[in-house]
Amino acid sequence: MTPPAPVESRTVRPVGPLVISIEGVTKLYHMGDETIHALRGVSLEIHRNEYLAIMGPSGSGKSTLMNMLGCLDTPTSGKYEFSGQNVASMVDDELADIRNREIGFVFQTFNLLARSDALKNVELPLIYAGLPPQVRHERATAALESVGLGNRVHHKPNELSGGQRQRVAIARALVNRPSIILADEPTGNLDSKTGVEIMELFEDLYEKGNTLIVVTHEESIARHARRIIRLRDGLIESDGPVD
Amino acid sequence: MDRILYELTESVRIAMAQVRANKMRSALTGLGVIIGIVAVTLMGTAIRGIDIGFNKSLAMLGDDIVYVQKWPWGNVEDWWNYVDRPPMKPEDAVALNRIFDGTVNSQLQLAVFSDARQIAVKAGGESVSGVYTTGANADFSQILVADFEEGRMYTATESDAARQVCVLGFDVAHALFPGRSAVNQTVIVQGQPFTVIGVLVKQGSFLGLFSMDNQMIVPLGAYRKYFGIRDDNTQIQVKVKDKLKLQEAREELTGALRRVRGLAPGERDNFSLNGGDGFKKQLDPIKQGIAFAGLFITGLSLFVGAIGIMNITFVSVRERTKEIGTRKALGARRRTILLQFLIEAVSICAAGGVVGLGVTYGLCLGVKTAMPSFPLEFSVSLVATSMIVAIATGIISGFVPALGASRLDPVVALRYE
């Protein structure tokens, strides 16, 4: 796979205030008697309006770092602040609230609720945010329109194509106006043409002022971002702008 | 607060969708609950039916009547303490009534002596054997619990003159005079003609043991003259003024009887005060035993149903682990996940409860039409109780798997395939 040449005309938006600050984060797993050092001291900062890719081979700590950034997991040691709040010391339900408010997830396997239509799927984070039905309906409809699915709101996931499903998932990630959108291999289950469409949508979201973090092992996908962090053996190998 | 409401609505919607999507599985699981609820509620109706029948029987004895007899009711092991007691005598009743009248604020109204035995009664070609025949004076009308279907009780004049008149129980009258009025007809008892002057309404049987409608009442004088009084069966029935002060009345009666019998202080009573309340005391433990054993055994079938619910909830949690992970990633708290699976378990149980109650109701109606005497009693409180039981079953059996689901690590749950 040959990496596409960087597009000449693409913009790099000025970064906003600090959103995520990680300092000396480690994560240990115990598998029987063995202790696995998934992260061995990682430090990084992410600002608003960044478009960031996290890369690394399997076993590099990429998934662990993503779970950490997504507040699905807490570090064994080190400091993690999200918009000034100390995530490292939060309990389950506090983490759930911060995920609900601050983070929009896009998964490789879409993870839509099979028995709910597109609209109900997109409304889900708003239910957990405690918003009343009519507000949920309006915002979910608007989110679906913004990803080009205004005419598919009442379709169930099995009535949609892979690309459309991922668009529903992106609408769901956007709907609660999160600080960051965290996408884990967003094109991994799509054909290359649909993958390109999804990456174009991401480009569009970035242009509109969203903060994107894409976790991928594909160079071609990573190169859509403005900054790439490469992990190896639980440490940051390189961190810099896309050349 | 709103958030909980929205989460609840969402949980109910998801639970319904889940049940719809797994119709067969939900139906089979629900069947376990249905069988359990039917078993428990049927037992409940039976227990209630027995209770009502029992109280009806006790009411036949009269709840304001004390029976003074030589022997106590129920089993007696120390028979030698009773066998030599003097029998009740008509004079005793007369003396008691004199004492009642002479006592200020007496709780006792009236004492009536009677004797009874089973005799065959004939009329025309018909004959009824074993009719429970009571000999008593006209005051007996105040002791009598049953009303008259037609006719009347004999008067004091008729009684004192030992006239050969009689009051028949419902079954006796209708057996001897099928399809026509028994009043003013003549029955033959041990070769003696008695004119029927009254017929009692149907009362049913006492505890299903013997019929209260297979009886006859005649004036004491005539009874004594033709059938003779057997000392062992005599009794004095005492009517109490206020049935709520029964205990007080019994104490007063004991005192009066001891005076009549001339018992010295320290001497033991040589009579027994019997009545419905004593019966109740004897039978209550038996009744409770039946109820406890019955509910325990039928409760086991509900327990099996609960295990089914628990199992299916475990399966549901397992199947939807990834969904749980997704929901948690999107901001579902532990409580939300817990509620979602609990509501699913409770919905199946509640539906099972409703269907089970319907089945029970149908069965009760069927049994009632087929066997009217069978004691089954369907009630509103039964509906409420069994719905509470069904929902509690759902909560209890769904709780452990739902709690497990709520505590899943989102990272692990998301990775689950």
XYZ file of C-alpha atoms in Angstrom, chain A residues 29 67 72-73 92-93 96-97 99-100 103 105 107 109-113 115-116 120-121 124-133 136 172, chain B residues 2-3 6-7 10 13-14 17-18 21-22 322-323 326-336 340 406-411 414-415 417:
68
model
C -1.649 -5.912 33.545
C -8.648 3.194 26.323
C -12.482 3.637 29.650
C -9.507 2.754 31.812
C -16.659 4.022 37.415
C -19.692 6.279 37.322
C -19.079 7.169 32.599
C -20.193 10.779 32.980
C -17.198 9.786 28.576
C -20.763 10.848 28.025
C -15.797 11.917 24.357
C -16.493 7.072 20.307
C -15.552 1.892 16.774
C -17.195 -2.617 14.302
C -19.629 0.352 14.495
C -21.255 -1.077 17.663
C -24.782 0.042 16.843
C -27.761 -1.432 18.698
C -32.819 -3.541 17.217
C -32.892 0.243 17.302
C -32.605 5.772 18.532
C -28.952 4.804 18.232
C -28.545 7.007 23.227
C -25.799 9.325 24.576
C -28.436 12.047 25.001
C -30.572 9.708 27.129
C -27.583 9.124 29.399
C -27.065 12.901 29.455
C -30.632 13.257 30.782
C -32.055 15.318 27.933
C -35.818 15.390 27.317
C -37.277 13.487 24.329
C -32.992 14.387 21.825
C -23.758 9.243 17.613
C -35.340 13.292 34.671
C -32.375 11.225 33.676
C -35.503 8.655 30.525
C -33.278 5.714 31.336
C -35.376 3.444 27.371
C -38.351 -0.114 25.338
C -35.206 -2.210 25.028
C -37.693 -5.259 21.908
C -35.551 -7.975 23.461
C -36.760 -10.595 19.316
C -36.488 -13.784 21.389
C -20.456 -6.001 23.633
C -23.626 -3.925 23.762
C -20.832 0.179 23.994
C -23.453 1.596 26.334
C -20.847 2.135 29.015
C -18.563 3.860 26.509
C -21.442 6.161 25.599
C -21.947 7.107 29.239
C -24.243 4.506 30.812
C -23.676 4.300 34.532
C -23.749 1.051 36.504
C -27.278 1.780 37.639
C -28.454 2.125 34.031
C -31.970 -2.515 32.004
C -23.382 -3.465 35.586
C -19.904 -4.152 36.963
C -18.374 -5.268 33.678
C -15.168 -3.477 32.753
C -16.010 -1.491 29.590
C -12.634 -2.331 28.029
C -16.001 -3.939 24.226
C -13.407 -6.501 23.246
C -16.915 -11.220 20.658
